[in-house]
Coordinates of C-alpha atoms and ligand atoms in Angstrom, one line a residue:
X195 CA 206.9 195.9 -70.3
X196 CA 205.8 198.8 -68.2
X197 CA 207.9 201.5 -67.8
X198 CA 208.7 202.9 -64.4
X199 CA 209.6 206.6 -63.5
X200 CA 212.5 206.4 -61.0
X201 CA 212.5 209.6 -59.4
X202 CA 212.3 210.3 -56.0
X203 CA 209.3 211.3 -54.8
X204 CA 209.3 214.6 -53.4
X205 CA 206.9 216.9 -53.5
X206 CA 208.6 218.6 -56.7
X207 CA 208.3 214.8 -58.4
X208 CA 205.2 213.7 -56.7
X209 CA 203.5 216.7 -58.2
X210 CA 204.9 216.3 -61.3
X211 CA 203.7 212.8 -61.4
X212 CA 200.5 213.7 -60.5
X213 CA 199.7 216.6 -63.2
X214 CA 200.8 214.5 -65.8
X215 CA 198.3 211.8 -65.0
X216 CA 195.7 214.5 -64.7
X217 CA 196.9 216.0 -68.4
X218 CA 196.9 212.3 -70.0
X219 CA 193.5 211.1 -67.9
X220 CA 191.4 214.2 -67.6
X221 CA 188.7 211.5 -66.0
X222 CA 191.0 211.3 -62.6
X223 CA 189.8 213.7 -59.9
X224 CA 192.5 215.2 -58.1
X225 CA 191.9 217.4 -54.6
X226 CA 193.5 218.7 -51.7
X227 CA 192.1 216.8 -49.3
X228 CA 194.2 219.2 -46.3
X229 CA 198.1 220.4 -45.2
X230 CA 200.7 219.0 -43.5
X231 CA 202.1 220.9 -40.5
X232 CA 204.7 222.7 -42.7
X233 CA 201.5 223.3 -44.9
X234 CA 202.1 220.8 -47.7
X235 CA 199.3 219.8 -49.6
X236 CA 198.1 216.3 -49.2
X237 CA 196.6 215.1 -52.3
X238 CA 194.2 212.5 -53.2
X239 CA 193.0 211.3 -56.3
X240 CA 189.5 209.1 -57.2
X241 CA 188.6 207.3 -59.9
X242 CA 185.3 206.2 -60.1
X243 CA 181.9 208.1 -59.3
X244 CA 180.5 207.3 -55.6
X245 CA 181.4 207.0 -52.2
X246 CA 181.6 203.7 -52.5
X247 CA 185.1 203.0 -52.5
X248 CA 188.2 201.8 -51.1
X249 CA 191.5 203.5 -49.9
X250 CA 194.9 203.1 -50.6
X251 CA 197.4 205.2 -48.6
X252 CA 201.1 205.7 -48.8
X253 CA 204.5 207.3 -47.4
X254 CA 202.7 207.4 -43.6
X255 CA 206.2 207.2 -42.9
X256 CA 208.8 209.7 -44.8
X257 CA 211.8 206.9 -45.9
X258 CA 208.9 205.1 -47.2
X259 CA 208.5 207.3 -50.1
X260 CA 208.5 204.7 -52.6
X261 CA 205.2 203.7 -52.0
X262 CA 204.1 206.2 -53.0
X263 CA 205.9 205.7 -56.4
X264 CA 204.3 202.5 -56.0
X265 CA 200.7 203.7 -56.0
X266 CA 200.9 206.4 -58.4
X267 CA 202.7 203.7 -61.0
X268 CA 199.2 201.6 -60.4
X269 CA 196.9 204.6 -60.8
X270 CA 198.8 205.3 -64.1
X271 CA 197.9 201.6 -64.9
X272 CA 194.5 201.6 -64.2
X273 CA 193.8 204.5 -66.1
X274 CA 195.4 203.0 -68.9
X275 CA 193.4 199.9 -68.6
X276 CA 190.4 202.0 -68.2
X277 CA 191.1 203.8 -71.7
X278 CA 192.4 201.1 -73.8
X279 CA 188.9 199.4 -72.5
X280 CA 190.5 196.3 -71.5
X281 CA 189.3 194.3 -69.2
X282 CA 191.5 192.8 -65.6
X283 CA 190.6 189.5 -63.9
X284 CA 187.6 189.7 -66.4
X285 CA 186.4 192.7 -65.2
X286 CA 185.5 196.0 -67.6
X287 CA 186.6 199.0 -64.9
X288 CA 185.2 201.5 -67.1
X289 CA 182.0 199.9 -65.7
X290 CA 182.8 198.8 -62.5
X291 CA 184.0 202.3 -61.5
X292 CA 179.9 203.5 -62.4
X293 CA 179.1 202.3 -59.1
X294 CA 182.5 202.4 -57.0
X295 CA 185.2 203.9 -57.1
X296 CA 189.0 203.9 -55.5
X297 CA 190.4 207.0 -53.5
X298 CA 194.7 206.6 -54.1
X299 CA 196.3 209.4 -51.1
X300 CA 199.9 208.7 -52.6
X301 CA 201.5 210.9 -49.5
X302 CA 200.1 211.2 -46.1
X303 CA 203.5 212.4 -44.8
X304 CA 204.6 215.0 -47.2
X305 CA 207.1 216.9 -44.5
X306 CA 208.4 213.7 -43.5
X307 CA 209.4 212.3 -46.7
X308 CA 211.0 215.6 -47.7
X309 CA 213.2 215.6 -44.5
X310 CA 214.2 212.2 -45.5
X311 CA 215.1 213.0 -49.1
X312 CA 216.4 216.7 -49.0
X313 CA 217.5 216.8 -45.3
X314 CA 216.7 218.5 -42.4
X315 CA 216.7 222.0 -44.2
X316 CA 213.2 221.0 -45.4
X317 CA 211.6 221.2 -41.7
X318 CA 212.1 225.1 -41.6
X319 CA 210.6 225.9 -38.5
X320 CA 211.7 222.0 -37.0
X321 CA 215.0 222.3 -38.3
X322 CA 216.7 222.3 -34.8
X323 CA 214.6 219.7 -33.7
X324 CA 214.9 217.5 -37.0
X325 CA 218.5 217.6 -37.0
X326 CA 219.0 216.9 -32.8
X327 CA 216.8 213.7 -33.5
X328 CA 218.4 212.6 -37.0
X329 CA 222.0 212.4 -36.1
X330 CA 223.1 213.6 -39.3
X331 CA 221.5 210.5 -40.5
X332 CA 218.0 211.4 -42.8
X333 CA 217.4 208.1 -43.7
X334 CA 216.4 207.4 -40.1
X335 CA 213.6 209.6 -40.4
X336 CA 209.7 207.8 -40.4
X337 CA 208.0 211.2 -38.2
X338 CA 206.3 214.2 -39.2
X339 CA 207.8 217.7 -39.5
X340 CA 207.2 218.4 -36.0
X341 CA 208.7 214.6 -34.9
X342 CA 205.4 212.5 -34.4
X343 CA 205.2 209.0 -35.9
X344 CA 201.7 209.3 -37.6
X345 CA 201.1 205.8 -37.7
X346 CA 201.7 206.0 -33.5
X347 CA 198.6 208.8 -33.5
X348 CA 195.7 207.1 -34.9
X349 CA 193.1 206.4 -31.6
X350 CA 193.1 202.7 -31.5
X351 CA 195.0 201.5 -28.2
X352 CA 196.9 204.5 -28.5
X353 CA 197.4 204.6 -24.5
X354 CA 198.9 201.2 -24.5
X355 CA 201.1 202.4 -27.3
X356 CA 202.2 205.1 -25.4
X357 CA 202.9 203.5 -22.1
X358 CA 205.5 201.2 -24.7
X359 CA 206.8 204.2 -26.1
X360 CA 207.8 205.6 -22.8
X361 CA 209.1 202.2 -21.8
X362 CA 211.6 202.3 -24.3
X363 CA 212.5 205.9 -23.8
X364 CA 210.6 208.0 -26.2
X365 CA 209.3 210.6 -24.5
X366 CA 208.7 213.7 -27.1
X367 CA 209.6 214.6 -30.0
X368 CA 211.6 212.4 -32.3
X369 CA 212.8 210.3 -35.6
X370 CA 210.7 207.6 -34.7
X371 CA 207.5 205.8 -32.9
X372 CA 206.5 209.0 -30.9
X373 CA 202.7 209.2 -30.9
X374 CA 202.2 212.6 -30.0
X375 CA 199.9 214.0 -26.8
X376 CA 197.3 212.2 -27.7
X377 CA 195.1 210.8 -30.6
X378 CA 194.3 212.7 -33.8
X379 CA 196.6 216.0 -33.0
X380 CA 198.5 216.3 -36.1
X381 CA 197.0 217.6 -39.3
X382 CA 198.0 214.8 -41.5
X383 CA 195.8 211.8 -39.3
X384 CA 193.0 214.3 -39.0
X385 CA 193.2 214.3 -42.7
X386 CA 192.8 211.1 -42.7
X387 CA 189.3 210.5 -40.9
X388 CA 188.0 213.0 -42.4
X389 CA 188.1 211.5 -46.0
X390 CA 186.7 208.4 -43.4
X391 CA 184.1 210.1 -42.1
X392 CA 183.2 212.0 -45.9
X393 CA 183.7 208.1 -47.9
X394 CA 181.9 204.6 -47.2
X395 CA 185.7 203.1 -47.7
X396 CA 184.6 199.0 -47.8
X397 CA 188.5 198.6 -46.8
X398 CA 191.7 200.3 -46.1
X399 CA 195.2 199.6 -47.4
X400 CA 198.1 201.7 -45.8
X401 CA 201.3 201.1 -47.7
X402 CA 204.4 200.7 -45.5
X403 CA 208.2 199.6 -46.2
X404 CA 209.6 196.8 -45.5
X405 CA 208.9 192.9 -45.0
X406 CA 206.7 192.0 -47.4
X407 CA 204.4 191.5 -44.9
X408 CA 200.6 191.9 -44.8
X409 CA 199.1 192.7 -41.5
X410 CA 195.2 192.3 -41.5
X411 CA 194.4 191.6 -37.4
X412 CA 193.4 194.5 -34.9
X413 CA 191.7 192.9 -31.7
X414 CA 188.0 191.6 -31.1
X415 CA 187.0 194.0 -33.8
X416 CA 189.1 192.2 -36.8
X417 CA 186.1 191.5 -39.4
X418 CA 185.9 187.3 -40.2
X419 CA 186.9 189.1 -44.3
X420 CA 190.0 190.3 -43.4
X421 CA 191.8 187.2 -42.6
X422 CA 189.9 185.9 -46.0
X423 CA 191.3 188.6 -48.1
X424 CA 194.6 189.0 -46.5
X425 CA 195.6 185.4 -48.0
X426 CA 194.4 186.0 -51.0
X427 CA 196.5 189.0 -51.4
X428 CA 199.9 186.9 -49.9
X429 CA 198.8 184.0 -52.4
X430 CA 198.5 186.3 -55.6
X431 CA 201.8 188.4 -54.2
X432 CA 204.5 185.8 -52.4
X433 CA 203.9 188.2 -49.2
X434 CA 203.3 186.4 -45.7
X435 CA 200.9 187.2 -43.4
X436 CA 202.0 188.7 -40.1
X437 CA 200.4 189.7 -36.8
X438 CA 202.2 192.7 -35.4
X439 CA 204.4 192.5 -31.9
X440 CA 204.9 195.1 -29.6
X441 CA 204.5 198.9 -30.5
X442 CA 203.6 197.6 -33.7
X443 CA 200.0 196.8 -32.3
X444 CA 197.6 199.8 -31.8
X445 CA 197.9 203.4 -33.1
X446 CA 198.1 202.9 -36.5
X447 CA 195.7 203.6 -39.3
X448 CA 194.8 199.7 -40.3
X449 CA 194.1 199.1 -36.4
X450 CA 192.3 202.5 -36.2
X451 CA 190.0 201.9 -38.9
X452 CA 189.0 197.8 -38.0
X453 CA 188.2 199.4 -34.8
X454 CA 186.3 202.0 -35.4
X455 CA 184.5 201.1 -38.8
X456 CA 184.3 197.3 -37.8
X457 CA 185.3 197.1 -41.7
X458 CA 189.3 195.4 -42.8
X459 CA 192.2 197.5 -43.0
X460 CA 195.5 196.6 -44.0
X461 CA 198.7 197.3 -43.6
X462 CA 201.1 196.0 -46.5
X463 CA 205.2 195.9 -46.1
X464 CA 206.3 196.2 -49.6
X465 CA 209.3 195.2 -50.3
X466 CA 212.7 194.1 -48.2
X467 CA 215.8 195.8 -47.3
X468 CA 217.0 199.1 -45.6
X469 CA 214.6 201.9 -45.6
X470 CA 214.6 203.9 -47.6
X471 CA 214.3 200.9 -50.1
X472 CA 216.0 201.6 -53.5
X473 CA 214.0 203.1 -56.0
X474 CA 215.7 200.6 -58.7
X475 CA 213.3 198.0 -56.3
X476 CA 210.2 199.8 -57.2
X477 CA 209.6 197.2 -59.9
X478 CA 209.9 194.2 -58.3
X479 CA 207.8 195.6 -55.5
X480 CA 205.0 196.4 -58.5
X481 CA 205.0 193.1 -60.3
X482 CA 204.7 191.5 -56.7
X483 CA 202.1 193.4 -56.0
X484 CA 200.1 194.7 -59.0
X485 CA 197.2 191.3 -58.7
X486 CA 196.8 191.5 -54.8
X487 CA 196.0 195.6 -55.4
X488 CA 193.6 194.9 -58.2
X489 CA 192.0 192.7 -56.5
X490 CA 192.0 194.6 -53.5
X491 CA 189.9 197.9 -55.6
X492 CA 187.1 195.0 -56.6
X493 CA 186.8 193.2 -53.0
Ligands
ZN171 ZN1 206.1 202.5 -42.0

């Protein structure tokens, strides 16, 4: 029976969490891949030796911390299964990984998931602005220090996006599903496609809460795989496939990277329930999910 950490996973926890895998499994590589706008580091960690790879992302949003609990939990797995030399779905990793490898950026949204865990005293500089837009409620926060949604900032459709953004009253600044001035101006989604631009990612997952939902479709660009591989991973997982409404579509990082890459990209709802889910969830969430994301680092 595996054994969960059930922390909360700020950047005092996430950091632990991450050195100690690094002390236990000196074969992880861990970087700085850049800074949030409050200058948070946001880390990644490969296993694996080429560019050939896939990446998993979590906490785009900040009450969706726990998946990033979520995917350090499976990096600490698949490190074990790499040491103990065992193989998974009949495959040795230890060899596998020679000529792939899988990039794990547990938090894309560092300032965002601290203002949803320690409160708005977190966004320093933002404070006044957090705390107008949070009405003394943190769990309500999904944006960035500075109040942009990241997954409303990625250039796919993001003028369509906008134009529903402003139709439903966001105009600046806020909680929730405002995309900024334009495409690609906050550090964290520049972060982003730049580990794109440096990695030949064969797919993209971006971990989200809740629904368990998987959302594979972004236009004309959608490869013919993604539908393929998305029921896979809601047959080994219980998850259903969905095909996003509304703001939903365009902007994010899965519809980003179909369209620009022509390659699949994800975007997987774990669990269900209020965000922030519970981390007492986390594994349920894990044994849901744990086939569909080994799969997903051989596909
Ligand atoms: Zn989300």
């Amino acid at each position: 029976m595996k054994k969960f950490n059930l922390k909360n996973m700020d950047e005092k926890n996430r950091k632990n969490f991450i050195e100690t895998l690094k002390n236990e499994y000196p074969f992880i590589e861990h970087k700085v891949l850049s800074k949030s706008v409050l200058k948070k580091d946001i880390d990644y960690i490969k296993i694996g030796k080429t560019k050939n790879s896939v990446l998993f992302v979590g906490a785009t949003h900040g009450s969706e911390w726990i998946t990033t609990s979520l995917l350090l939990h499976f990096l600490e797995e698949i490190c074990q299964i790499i040491v103990k030399n065992k193989k998974i779905i009949g495959i040795d990793l230890k060899i596998f990984f020679e000529n792939s490898s899988i990039i794990i950026l547990p938090c894309l949204n560092p300032d965002g998931v601290e203002i949803q865990i320690n409160g708005s005293k977190s966004a320093k500089k933002y404070k006044k602005l957090v705390c107008k837009h949070m009405y003394n409620k943190s769990s309500i926060w999904q944006a960035n220090a500075r109040g942009v949604d990241l997954n409303h900032n990625f250039d796919a459709g993001w003028q369509i996006v906008h134009k529903l953004e402003e139709e439903s009253g966001i105009f600046g600044p806020t909680s929730t599903r405002y995309g900024g001035k334009a495409p690609f101006t906050e550090p964290e989604t520049i972060a982003i496609k730049k580990l794109c631009e440096e990695f030949d990612f064969r797919h993209v997952i971006s971990f989200h809460s809740q629904g368990k939902e998987i959302f594979w479709k972004y236009g004309d660009s959608t490869p013919a795989s993604s539908k393929i591989m998305a029921k896979l991973f809601a047959i080994l997982s219980s998850y259903k496939i969905s095909e996003p409404e509304g703001m939903a579509v365009g902007g994010g990082l899965k519809d980003w990277y179909i369209e620009k890459y022509k390659k699949p990209g994800f975007t997987i709802e774990v669990g269900l329930g209020e965000n922030p889910l519970l981390i007492f969830q986390l594994p349920e969430i894990y044994k849901d999910l744990f086939k569909s994301l080994v799969l997903a680092i051989v596909l």
